[in-house]
Coordinates of C-alpha atoms in Angstrom, one line a residue:
M3 CA -11.7 -10.1 -4.4
V4 CA -8.3 -12.6 -5.1
G5 CA -5.8 -13.7 -3.3
L6 CA -4.1 -16.7 -2.4
C7 CA -5.3 -19.2 0.5
G8 CA -5.1 -22.6 2.1
A9 CA -3.7 -25.0 4.8
V10 CA -1.8 -27.6 5.8
S11 CA -2.7 -30.9 7.8
D12 CA -6.6 -29.2 8.8
I13 CA -7.7 -28.6 5.0
S14 CA -11.1 -29.6 5.6
G15 CA -12.5 -25.9 6.6
I16 CA -11.0 -24.2 3.5
D17 CA -13.8 -24.3 1.2
P18 CA -15.0 -20.5 2.7
L19 CA -11.9 -18.8 2.6
V20 CA -11.9 -19.6 -1.0
E21 CA -15.5 -18.3 -1.5
D22 CA -14.9 -15.4 0.7
L23 CA -11.9 -14.6 -1.8
H24 CA -14.8 -14.4 -5.1
W25 CA -15.7 -10.7 -5.0
T26 CA -17.4 -9.7 -8.2
G27 CA -18.3 -13.0 -9.2
D28 CA -16.3 -13.0 -12.0
E29 CA -13.0 -14.6 -10.4
R30 CA -11.5 -17.9 -11.4
S31 CA -10.2 -20.6 -8.5
L32 CA -6.6 -22.8 -9.1
E33 CA -7.6 -25.2 -6.0
G34 CA -5.4 -28.7 -5.2
E35 CA -5.2 -30.4 -2.7
E36 CA -3.1 -33.8 -1.9
G37 CA -2.6 -35.7 1.2
D38 CA -2.5 -32.8 4.1
V39 CA -2.3 -29.8 2.1
A40 CA -4.9 -27.9 0.1
V41 CA -4.7 -24.3 -1.5
A42 CA -6.2 -21.9 -3.5
S43 CA -5.1 -19.3 -5.6
V44 CA -7.6 -16.5 -6.7
T45 CA -7.7 -14.3 -10.2
H46 CA -8.9 -12.3 -12.3
P47 CA -11.0 -14.1 -15.1
F48 CA -8.2 -13.2 -17.8
E49 CA -5.1 -14.1 -15.7
A50 CA -6.7 -17.6 -14.4
D51 CA -3.4 -19.0 -16.5
L52 CA -0.8 -16.8 -14.8
G53 CA -1.5 -18.2 -11.1
Y54 CA -0.8 -21.8 -11.3
A55 CA 1.9 -24.2 -12.3
E56 CA 3.4 -27.8 -12.2
T57 CA 7.0 -28.8 -12.1
E58 CA 8.4 -32.2 -14.1
G59 CA 8.9 -33.4 -11.2
G60 CA 5.1 -33.0 -9.9
D61 CA 5.1 -30.4 -8.1
R62 CA 3.0 -27.3 -7.6
I63 CA 3.3 -24.2 -7.1
W64 CA 0.5 -21.5 -6.9
L65 CA 0.8 -17.6 -7.4
W66 CA -1.3 -14.8 -6.9
G67 CA 0.2 -11.5 -8.8
S68 CA 3.6 -10.8 -11.2
V69 CA 6.9 -11.7 -11.7
W70 CA 8.6 -10.2 -14.4
G71 CA 12.1 -10.9 -13.9
F72 CA 14.4 -12.7 -12.0
D73 CA 18.8 -11.9 -11.6
G74 CA 20.1 -15.3 -11.3
P75 CA 23.9 -16.3 -11.7
D76 CA 23.4 -15.3 -15.2
G77 CA 22.5 -11.6 -14.4
Y78 CA 19.0 -10.0 -14.1
E79 CA 17.1 -11.8 -16.9
R80 CA 13.4 -10.1 -18.0
F81 CA 11.0 -12.1 -18.6
R82 CA 8.2 -12.3 -21.6
E83 CA 5.3 -13.3 -19.6
T84 CA 4.4 -13.7 -16.0
G85 CA 3.0 -15.8 -13.9
A86 CA 3.6 -19.0 -11.9
E87 CA 5.4 -21.2 -15.0
Q88 CA 8.3 -18.6 -14.5
C89 CA 8.7 -19.3 -10.8
A90 CA 7.8 -23.4 -11.6
T91 CA 11.4 -23.3 -14.3
R92 CA 13.0 -21.4 -11.8
Y93 CA 12.6 -23.6 -9.4
E94 CA 13.7 -26.6 -11.0
R95 CA 17.5 -24.6 -11.7
H96 CA 17.6 -23.2 -8.3
G97 CA 15.2 -24.9 -5.6
M98 CA 14.4 -22.6 -3.5
E99 CA 16.8 -20.2 -3.3
F100 CA 15.3 -19.2 -6.5
V101 CA 12.9 -16.5 -4.5
S102 CA 15.7 -14.3 -3.6
G103 CA 16.4 -13.6 -7.0
L104 CA 12.9 -13.0 -8.1
N105 CA 11.9 -8.9 -9.1
G106 CA 7.9 -9.0 -9.0
N107 CA 5.0 -8.1 -6.8
F108 CA 3.3 -11.5 -5.5
A109 CA 2.6 -13.9 -2.5
G110 CA 3.2 -18.2 -3.7
A111 CA 3.1 -21.7 -2.3
I112 CA 5.1 -24.5 -3.4
H113 CA 4.0 -28.3 -2.9
D114 CA 7.0 -30.7 -2.6
S115 CA 5.8 -33.8 -3.8
E116 CA 8.3 -35.8 -1.7
T117 CA 8.9 -34.0 1.4
G118 CA 4.7 -32.9 1.7
Q119 CA 6.2 -29.7 2.7
L120 CA 4.5 -26.3 1.6
S121 CA 6.5 -23.3 0.9
L122 CA 4.6 -20.0 1.5
F123 CA 7.1 -17.5 -0.3
T124 CA 6.6 -13.1 -0.3
D125 CA 8.4 -10.7 -2.4
R126 CA 11.2 -8.0 -1.1
F127 CA 8.6 -5.6 0.2
G128 CA 5.2 -7.8 1.1
T129 CA 3.5 -6.4 -1.4
R130 CA 0.8 -9.0 -0.7
P131 CA 1.2 -9.9 3.1
L132 CA 0.1 -14.1 4.3
Y133 CA -2.1 -14.1 7.4
Y134 CA -1.6 -17.4 8.9
S135 CA -3.1 -19.0 12.0
V136 CA -1.6 -22.3 13.6
T137 CA -4.5 -24.3 14.8
D138 CA -4.8 -27.7 17.0
D139 CA -4.9 -29.8 13.8
G140 CA -2.2 -27.4 11.6
I141 CA -1.8 -24.3 9.5
V142 CA -4.4 -22.0 7.9
F143 CA -3.5 -18.7 6.1
S144 CA -4.5 -16.4 3.4
T145 CA -3.6 -13.1 2.2
N146 CA -7.4 -11.9 3.3
I147 CA -7.0 -11.4 7.2
Q148 CA -10.7 -11.4 7.6
S149 CA -11.4 -15.0 5.9
L150 CA -9.4 -17.0 8.8
P151 CA -12.4 -16.8 11.2
L152 CA -14.5 -18.6 8.9
H153 CA -12.3 -21.7 8.8
P154 CA -13.9 -23.8 11.6
G155 CA -10.0 -24.8 13.4
V156 CA -8.7 -21.5 13.9
E157 CA -9.8 -19.8 17.0
T158 CA -9.4 -16.0 17.1
E159 CA -10.5 -13.0 19.6
F160 CA -9.6 -9.1 19.2
D161 CA -6.1 -8.1 20.1
E162 CA -6.6 -5.0 21.7
A163 CA -3.4 -3.3 21.7
Y164 CA -2.7 -3.8 17.8
L165 CA -6.2 -2.6 17.7
A166 CA -5.5 0.2 19.2
E167 CA -2.9 1.0 17.0
Y168 CA -5.4 0.3 14.2
F169 CA -7.5 2.8 15.4
A170 CA -4.8 5.2 16.7
L171 CA -2.1 4.9 13.6
H172 CA -4.6 2.8 11.3
R173 CA -2.4 0.0 11.2
P174 CA -0.3 -2.5 13.6
F175 CA 3.1 -2.7 12.5
G176 CA 5.3 -5.5 11.3
V177 CA 4.0 -8.5 11.5
R178 CA 1.2 -8.1 14.3
T179 CA -2.6 -7.9 13.6
P180 CA -5.5 -7.1 15.2
L181 CA -6.3 -10.9 16.1
T182 CA -4.6 -12.9 18.3
G183 CA -3.0 -16.1 17.3
V184 CA -2.8 -14.4 13.4
K185 CA -0.1 -13.2 12.2
K186 CA 1.7 -11.9 9.2
T187 CA 4.5 -13.7 6.8
Q188 CA 7.6 -11.7 7.1
P189 CA 8.7 -9.2 3.9
G190 CA 10.8 -11.3 1.9
S191 CA 10.8 -14.6 3.1
V192 CA 9.9 -17.9 2.5
M193 CA 8.2 -19.6 5.4
T194 CA 8.2 -24.1 5.0
L195 CA 4.9 -26.0 6.7
D196 CA 5.5 -29.5 7.3
P197 CA 2.7 -32.3 7.5
D198 CA 3.0 -32.2 11.3
G199 CA 2.0 -28.7 11.6
S200 CA 5.8 -27.2 12.5
Y201 CA 7.1 -24.8 10.5
E202 CA 10.2 -22.5 9.9
R203 CA 11.0 -19.4 8.8
H204 CA 14.1 -18.0 6.6
R205 CA 14.0 -13.7 5.3
Y206 CA 16.2 -14.3 2.1
W207 CA 16.5 -10.3 2.4
R208 CA 16.6 -7.0 4.1
P209 CA 17.0 -3.2 3.1
V210 CA 20.5 -2.1 3.6
Y211 CA 21.0 1.5 3.1
T212 CA 24.8 2.2 1.2
P213 CA 24.3 5.7 0.2
R214 CA 26.9 6.6 -2.5
E215 CA 28.6 10.1 -2.8
R216 CA 27.5 10.8 -6.5
S217 CA 26.0 14.3 -7.9
R218 CA 22.8 14.6 -8.3
E219 CA 22.6 14.7 -12.0
Y220 CA 24.0 11.1 -11.7
F221 CA 20.9 9.6 -9.6
A222 CA 18.5 11.6 -11.8
D223 CA 20.0 9.9 -14.9
R224 CA 20.2 6.3 -13.0
L225 CA 16.2 7.2 -12.0
A226 CA 15.2 7.9 -15.6
R227 CA 17.1 5.3 -17.4
T228 CA 15.9 2.4 -14.5
F229 CA 12.7 4.0 -14.6
R230 CA 12.3 3.3 -18.5
D231 CA 13.3 -0.6 -18.0
V232 CA 10.8 -1.0 -15.6
V233 CA 8.3 0.6 -17.9
A234 CA 9.5 -1.3 -20.8
D235 CA 9.6 -4.8 -19.1
R236 CA 6.1 -4.1 -17.8
T237 CA 4.7 -3.2 -21.2
D238 CA 4.6 -4.2 -24.6
R239 CA 3.2 -2.0 -27.7
A240 CA 0.1 -3.8 -27.9
G241 CA -1.4 -3.5 -24.7
E242 CA -3.7 -1.5 -23.6
Y243 CA -2.8 0.7 -20.9
G244 CA -4.4 2.9 -18.2
L245 CA -2.8 4.9 -15.7
L246 CA -4.6 7.2 -13.0
L247 CA -3.1 10.5 -13.5
S248 CA -3.0 13.3 -10.6
G249 CA -1.7 17.0 -11.5
G250 CA 1.4 15.8 -9.5
S251 CA 4.9 14.1 -10.9
D252 CA 4.9 10.3 -9.8
S253 CA 2.0 9.5 -12.6
R254 CA 4.0 12.1 -14.5
L255 CA 7.1 10.0 -14.2
V256 CA 5.0 6.8 -15.1
L257 CA 3.4 8.7 -18.9
A258 CA 6.4 10.3 -19.2
A259 CA 8.3 6.9 -19.6
L260 CA 5.5 4.7 -21.5
T261 CA 5.2 7.9 -23.8
A262 CA 9.5 7.8 -24.3
L263 CA 8.4 3.8 -25.2
D264 CA 6.2 4.9 -27.7
R265 CA 3.1 2.7 -25.8
Q266 CA 0.0 3.7 -25.9
V267 CA -2.3 4.9 -22.8
Q268 CA -5.4 6.0 -21.6
T269 CA -5.1 8.2 -18.5
F270 CA -7.9 8.5 -16.2
H271 CA -8.2 11.4 -13.3
L272 CA -10.8 11.9 -10.6
A273 CA -12.3 15.0 -8.4
E274 CA -15.3 16.1 -7.5
W275 CA -15.1 19.2 -10.1
H276 CA -13.0 20.3 -12.6
N277 CA -9.9 21.9 -10.7
R278 CA -6.8 23.1 -10.6
E279 CA -5.3 19.5 -10.2
A280 CA -7.8 18.2 -13.1
K281 CA -7.1 21.5 -15.2
T282 CA -3.1 20.7 -14.6
A283 CA -3.8 16.7 -15.4
A284 CA -5.6 17.4 -18.9
K285 CA -2.9 19.3 -19.9
V286 CA -0.2 17.3 -18.7
A287 CA -2.2 14.0 -20.5
A288 CA -3.1 15.8 -23.7
A289 CA 0.7 17.4 -24.1
A290 CA 1.2 13.2 -24.0
G291 CA -1.0 12.6 -27.3
A292 CA -2.9 10.3 -24.3
P293 CA -6.6 10.4 -24.0
L294 CA -8.0 11.8 -20.8
T295 CA -11.3 10.2 -19.0
L296 CA -12.8 12.2 -15.6
L297 CA -13.9 10.6 -13.1
I298 CA -16.3 12.7 -10.9
R299 CA -17.2 11.7 -7.3
D300 CA -20.3 12.5 -6.3
E301 CA -22.1 13.7 -2.7
D302 CA -21.9 9.9 -2.0
Y303 CA -19.1 8.5 -3.5
L304 CA -17.6 8.0 -0.2
A305 CA -20.8 6.5 1.5
R306 CA -21.1 4.1 -1.3
S307 CA -16.9 3.3 -0.5
L308 CA -18.2 2.5 3.1
A309 CA -20.4 0.4 2.0
S310 CA -18.3 -1.8 -0.2
N311 CA -14.4 -1.1 0.5
P312 CA -14.2 -2.5 4.1
V313 CA -14.7 -6.0 2.9
M314 CA -11.4 -6.1 1.7
S315 CA -9.3 -4.1 4.4
N316 CA -6.6 -6.2 6.3
F317 CA -6.3 -3.3 9.0
V318 CA -3.8 -1.0 7.1
G319 CA -5.5 2.5 6.3
Y320 CA -9.1 3.2 5.6
F321 CA -12.2 2.6 3.3
N322 CA -11.6 5.8 1.3
Q323 CA -7.9 4.4 0.2
A324 CA -8.6 2.3 -2.7
H325 CA -10.2 5.2 -4.4
A326 CA -10.8 4.4 -7.8
N327 CA -12.5 1.5 -6.6
E328 CA -16.3 3.0 -7.4
F329 CA -15.4 3.4 -11.0
A330 CA -14.1 -0.2 -11.4
E331 CA -16.8 -1.2 -13.9
T332 CA -15.8 2.1 -15.7
L333 CA -12.0 1.2 -15.6
S334 CA -11.9 -2.9 -16.3
S335 CA -14.1 -2.4 -19.5
S336 CA -11.6 0.5 -20.7
V337 CA -8.0 -1.2 -20.7
D338 CA -6.9 -4.5 -19.4
V339 CA -4.0 -3.4 -16.7
L340 CA -4.1 -0.2 -15.0
L341 CA -1.1 1.7 -13.7
T342 CA -0.4 4.2 -10.9
G343 CA 2.3 6.7 -9.5
H344 CA 1.8 4.7 -6.1
Y345 CA 5.3 5.0 -3.6
G346 CA 7.4 7.1 -6.1
D347 CA 7.1 9.8 -2.5
M348 CA 8.0 7.3 -0.3
L349 CA 11.0 6.2 -2.7
F350 CA 12.7 9.4 -4.2
K351 CA 10.9 12.4 -2.0
G352 CA 11.7 10.8 1.2
D353 CA 8.2 12.1 2.4
H354 CA 8.2 10.0 5.6
L355 CA 11.6 11.3 6.8
R356 CA 11.4 13.8 9.9
K357 CA 11.5 16.9 9.1
S358 CA 11.3 20.5 10.5
S359 CA 8.9 22.6 9.1
V360 CA 8.1 26.2 9.0
D361 CA 4.7 28.1 10.1
L362 CA 4.6 31.5 8.4
G363 CA 0.5 31.9 9.8
P364 CA -1.7 33.6 6.9
L365 CA 1.1 32.5 4.1
G366 CA 1.0 28.7 5.0
S367 CA 3.5 26.2 6.2
F368 CA 6.2 24.0 4.6
D369 CA 8.7 21.6 5.5
L370 CA 12.4 22.7 5.1
P371 CA 13.8 20.1 2.7
R372 CA 16.7 18.7 5.6
E373 CA 16.6 15.7 7.8
Q374 CA 16.1 15.7 11.4
P375 CA 18.2 12.0 12.4
I376 CA 16.2 10.0 14.4
E377 CA 19.3 9.1 16.6
T378 CA 17.5 6.7 19.4
V379 CA 14.6 4.0 19.7
E380 CA 13.0 6.7 22.0
E381 CA 13.0 9.8 19.5
F382 CA 11.8 6.6 17.1
V383 CA 8.7 5.6 18.9
D384 CA 7.9 9.3 19.2
Y385 CA 8.1 10.0 16.1
R386 CA 5.9 7.0 14.5
A387 CA 3.2 7.0 17.8
D388 CA 3.4 9.9 20.0
V389 CA -0.4 10.1 19.1
N390 CA -3.7 11.1 20.9
T391 CA -5.8 8.3 21.9
P392 CA -9.0 7.8 20.2
A393 CA -11.7 9.2 23.0
Y394 CA -13.7 6.0 22.3
L395 CA -11.1 3.7 23.4
Q396 CA -11.1 2.2 26.5
L397 CA -7.5 1.5 27.3
P398 CA -4.9 1.1 30.3
R399 CA -2.1 2.8 28.7
S400 CA -1.4 5.0 25.8
V401 CA -1.2 4.4 22.2
R402 CA 2.5 5.3 22.3
E403 CA 3.5 3.3 25.1
I404 CA 1.6 0.0 23.3
Y405 CA 4.4 0.8 20.4
R406 CA 7.1 1.4 22.8
D407 CA 6.4 -2.5 24.2
D408 CA 7.4 -3.9 20.3
V409 CA 10.5 -2.2 19.7
R410 CA 13.9 -3.2 21.0
Q411 CA 17.1 -2.9 19.5
E412 CA 19.6 -5.8 20.0
G413 CA 23.1 -4.3 19.1
E414 CA 23.2 -2.2 16.2
E415 CA 20.0 -4.2 15.3
V416 CA 16.4 -2.8 15.4
I417 CA 12.8 -5.2 15.8
D418 CA 10.1 -3.5 15.3
H419 CA 7.0 -5.2 15.7
G420 CA 8.6 -8.7 14.9
V421 CA 10.6 -7.3 11.8
S422 CA 13.9 -7.2 11.9
Y423 CA 16.2 -4.2 10.1
P424 CA 20.0 -3.3 10.1
S425 CA 19.9 -0.5 12.0
L426 CA 18.0 2.6 12.6
R427 CA 19.3 3.8 10.1
E428 CA 17.3 1.4 7.5
A429 CA 14.3 1.3 10.0
T430 CA 13.8 4.9 9.4
L431 CA 14.6 5.3 5.8
A432 CA 12.9 1.8 4.9
S433 CA 10.1 2.1 7.1
R434 CA 7.8 0.6 4.3
C435 CA 8.6 -2.7 4.0
P436 CA 7.0 -4.5 4.5
L437 CA 4.5 -2.5 2.4
T438 CA 1.7 -2.4 5.0
N439 CA 3.7 -0.6 7.2
G440 CA 2.2 2.4 5.3
T441 CA -1.3 3.7 5.5
S442 CA -1.9 3.6 1.5
Q443 CA -1.5 -0.2 1.3
F444 CA -5.2 0.3 1.3
F445 CA -5.3 1.8 -2.1
Y446 CA -2.4 -0.9 -3.7
H447 CA -4.7 -3.9 -2.3
G448 CA -7.6 -2.3 -3.1
T449 CA -7.0 -1.6 -6.8
S450 CA -5.5 -5.0 -7.4
Q451 CA -8.7 -6.5 -6.0
M452 CA -10.5 -4.7 -8.5
M453 CA -8.2 -5.6 -11.8
P454 CA -4.7 -6.1 -12.7
S455 CA -3.0 -3.5 -11.9
G456 CA 0.6 -2.1 -10.3
T457 CA 2.8 1.0 -9.7
P458 CA 6.4 0.7 -11.8
F459 CA 7.5 2.2 -8.5
L460 CA 7.8 -2.0 -6.6
D461 CA 10.5 -3.3 -8.4
N462 CA 13.6 -4.4 -6.9
R463 CA 15.8 -2.5 -9.3
L464 CA 14.7 0.8 -8.3
F465 CA 14.5 0.1 -4.7
D466 CA 18.1 -1.2 -5.1
L467 CA 18.9 2.6 -6.4
F468 CA 16.7 4.1 -3.9
L469 CA 19.0 2.1 -1.4
T470 CA 22.0 4.3 -2.6
I471 CA 21.1 7.8 -2.5
P472 CA 22.4 10.2 0.1
V473 CA 19.2 11.6 1.8
R474 CA 19.8 15.5 0.5
H475 CA 19.4 14.4 -3.2
L476 CA 15.9 12.6 -1.9
L477 CA 15.2 16.1 0.0
R478 CA 16.8 18.5 -2.8
G479 CA 17.5 16.6 -5.7
D480 CA 13.8 16.7 -7.6
L481 CA 15.0 13.3 -8.6
I482 CA 11.3 12.5 -9.6
N483 CA 11.1 16.1 -11.7
E484 CA 14.3 15.1 -13.4
A485 CA 13.8 12.1 -14.5
I486 CA 10.4 13.6 -16.1
R487 CA 12.3 16.0 -17.6
R488 CA 14.8 13.8 -19.4
L489 CA 12.3 11.0 -20.5
A490 CA 9.8 13.4 -22.2
P491 CA 10.5 16.9 -21.6
D492 CA 7.1 18.7 -22.5
L493 CA 5.6 16.8 -19.8
A494 CA 7.9 19.0 -17.3
D495 CA 7.0 22.6 -19.0
Y496 CA 3.4 21.6 -16.8
P497 CA 3.0 22.8 -12.7
H498 CA 2.7 20.5 -10.4
G499 CA -1.1 20.4 -9.5
S500 CA -0.1 22.9 -6.3
G501 CA 1.4 24.9 -7.9
V502 CA 1.8 27.5 -10.6
V503 CA 5.6 27.0 -11.9
P504 CA 7.0 24.1 -14.1
I505 CA 8.6 21.1 -12.6
R506 CA 11.4 21.5 -15.0
Y507 CA 12.5 25.0 -12.3
P508 CA 14.3 24.4 -9.4
L509 CA 12.9 23.0 -6.2
A510 CA 12.9 26.3 -4.9
A511 CA 11.1 28.1 -6.8
Q512 CA 8.5 25.2 -6.9
R513 CA 7.7 25.6 -3.5
A514 CA 7.4 29.2 -3.5
G515 CA 4.8 28.7 -5.7
E516 CA 3.0 26.2 -3.9
L517 CA 2.8 28.5 -1.2
A518 CA 1.9 31.6 -3.5
T519 CA -1.4 29.1 -4.8
E520 CA -1.8 28.3 -1.0
F521 CA -2.3 31.8 -0.1
M522 CA -4.3 32.6 -3.4
Q523 CA -6.8 29.6 -2.8
K524 CA -7.2 30.4 1.1
Y525 CA -7.7 34.2 0.8
L526 CA -8.1 35.5 -2.9
L527 CA -10.4 33.0 -4.3
S528 CA -13.9 32.2 -4.1
D529 CA -14.8 29.1 -2.5
P530 CA -15.7 26.3 -4.8
E531 CA -19.4 25.4 -5.4
K532 CA -20.0 22.7 -2.2
S533 CA -18.1 22.8 0.6
H534 CA -16.2 19.5 0.6
W535 CA -15.1 20.1 -3.0
G536 CA -11.4 20.3 -3.0
R537 CA -8.5 21.8 -4.8
G538 CA -6.7 19.2 -5.5
P539 CA -6.9 15.4 -5.8
W540 CA -9.1 14.7 -2.6
P541 CA -12.4 16.2 -1.2
D542 CA -12.3 18.2 1.9
H543 CA -12.6 15.0 4.1
H544 CA -13.0 17.4 7.0
E545 CA -15.6 19.2 5.8
L546 CA -17.3 16.0 4.2
I547 CA -17.6 14.6 7.2
R548 CA -19.1 18.1 9.4
T549 CA -21.6 18.3 6.3
H550 CA -22.9 15.0 5.1
E551 CA -24.8 12.3 7.2
F552 CA -23.0 9.0 6.4
I553 CA -20.2 9.0 9.4
P554 CA -23.2 9.4 11.9
K555 CA -25.9 6.8 10.4
T556 CA -22.8 4.3 10.6
L557 CA -22.1 4.9 14.4
E558 CA -25.8 4.6 14.9
R559 CA -26.5 1.5 12.9
H560 CA -23.4 -0.4 14.7
K561 CA -24.5 1.1 18.4
E562 CA -25.1 -2.0 19.9
T563 CA -22.2 -3.5 18.5
I564 CA -19.7 -0.3 20.0
R565 CA -21.5 -1.1 23.6
S566 CA -20.9 -4.8 23.5
L567 CA -17.1 -4.5 22.7
P568 CA -15.4 -4.5 25.9
F569 CA -12.6 -1.8 24.1
L570 CA -15.2 0.7 22.8
S571 CA -17.1 3.2 24.5
W572 CA -20.3 4.9 22.9
E573 CA -20.2 7.8 24.6
G574 CA -16.5 8.3 23.9
V575 CA -17.2 7.6 20.2
N576 CA -19.8 10.4 20.5
D577 CA -17.8 13.0 22.3
C578 CA -14.7 11.9 19.1
Y579 CA -17.3 12.6 16.5
E580 CA -18.4 16.4 18.5
A581 CA -15.1 17.0 18.5
H582 CA -15.2 17.2 15.0
L583 CA -18.0 18.6 13.7
A584 CA -16.8 21.6 16.8
G585 CA -13.6 22.0 14.0
E586 CA -11.1 19.6 15.6
S587 CA -9.6 17.5 13.2
Q588 CA -11.2 13.5 14.0
L589 CA -10.8 12.2 10.7
G590 CA -8.2 9.5 10.9
P591 CA -10.0 7.7 13.9
L592 CA -13.4 7.8 12.4
Y593 CA -12.6 6.8 9.3
S594 CA -10.7 3.7 10.7
L595 CA -13.7 3.1 13.3
V596 CA -16.3 2.8 10.7
T597 CA -14.1 1.1 8.5
F598 CA -13.9 -1.6 10.9
L599 CA -17.4 -1.3 12.0
E600 CA -18.8 -2.0 8.8
M601 CA -16.0 -5.4 8.3
P602 CA -17.7 -9.0 8.2
L603 CA -14.8 -9.8 10.6
V604 CA -16.7 -8.3 13.6
S605 CA -19.6 -10.4 13.3
R606 CA -17.2 -13.7 12.6
V607 CA -15.2 -13.1 15.9
Q608 CA -18.4 -12.2 18.0
E609 CA -20.3 -15.1 16.5
R610 CA -17.3 -17.4 17.5

């Protein structure tokens, strides 16, 4: 693994934390210890020079991640090179206020040589969260929550309430974690730690929604131009780039920008077989003149993922969401940097907004492109947490009641699990701030552990644009497809992987094509060769659980652990699994549970 860890005052036990961030054995450690402060940045081999820098005054900076621009008094400045050196230069000019101008995905630490203070800082979205524990002698922190119990000063146990949120909702929200005494730093914040173990926090950015009454065409143009600028800033003609290309639109927009910029790129597509989605991706790649490699997931792919991926878990999502990590060697040996289209739907399709749906029976169902506004805290909690409690959880309260206890409203402001939003509007629309509020963060986090990687969508300029777009354009504007058409028109001549109508057609025609495709696949086409093979980008996980032994074998192997934990019921575990075999959907509760059971953290907590 890679990441950042350290301690203030209680520094004697951080070596195990540093070692725990070494996953492949090829990582590089950039460690520093002075007085009461010890910090280490663990990086991929050829990013080692980006993770540490010193100022002329002797202050030291550690960075995990990338910074590619700075919005300061003289306007926006693009960095030709990324890394801690850029932070050091701006820190010398602007002091700690420099963090608010950084554009990037990062977590960092700055040690002030004069005061002895250590400041931890995160990007706006909290893409790389820092977890910390206040000990009897100081503060210990790491980007990997599972490392913290390795420090002898960290005393913790499982917090049953937030663990229940993980099992039922597949993540605790805000800055909460399932470990007592362990929290996350705020997104868009600076946390200053004093040598005596005290600390103070300052949040320098919060999302504020200010929609502008402009046309759909205006926002499509803005998205196309801004996205091209973002990709230009993060690539160059000499780079060796890879792209995880689906048959959908988000990764296709990345390919369209690369094509418009005349960047060379290799594309990769994951599938169980050469299905409709894979064929669409191949056509799109060919239209862009980009070679495509089909990465075939065999029947044991998920079983191997379950054995390897939980070590990376920060209690956000579950093991299968590190989708490409079993192909780490293939990808890292082929390209230097891997790009994805992750979070495009979060920003420019309004996928996480509450909408009405229409059930057409045998014809399928679809969401109406119209928001159902959330107007009260109770509606907000219902939308987030009105779920059934997994059968294996032994708790006196429902998950909804647990969630409700950590949401409050003060005037217009909403504080959800320790993170404040200016109003319910931002709490709903910008709910993925911090990014760990979305379960798919495991994909982003897992990919960053595998190799240098990222998604162009996580850029300040694009988030600022998103916060100005009226909801009707997010839901009905088809903005990503329109941006593709503007940047690389040939790529808009192909349908989405789930449809038959080219994406340059109106949204209504595309939705009709998707319904027709769903009907044909369900009633007219023969079934795939194997029951768990999907026609889209993912396997049929429901069938995989029913036909493969990796779930019951994992549960049986951890039987004694399950029986020893007071919040779990072995009988309930069996009921949950049997219910799935009988046709219910228990995918989420089962995948969350086996991810938890396979985490090294479980034995670390139990052995304390």
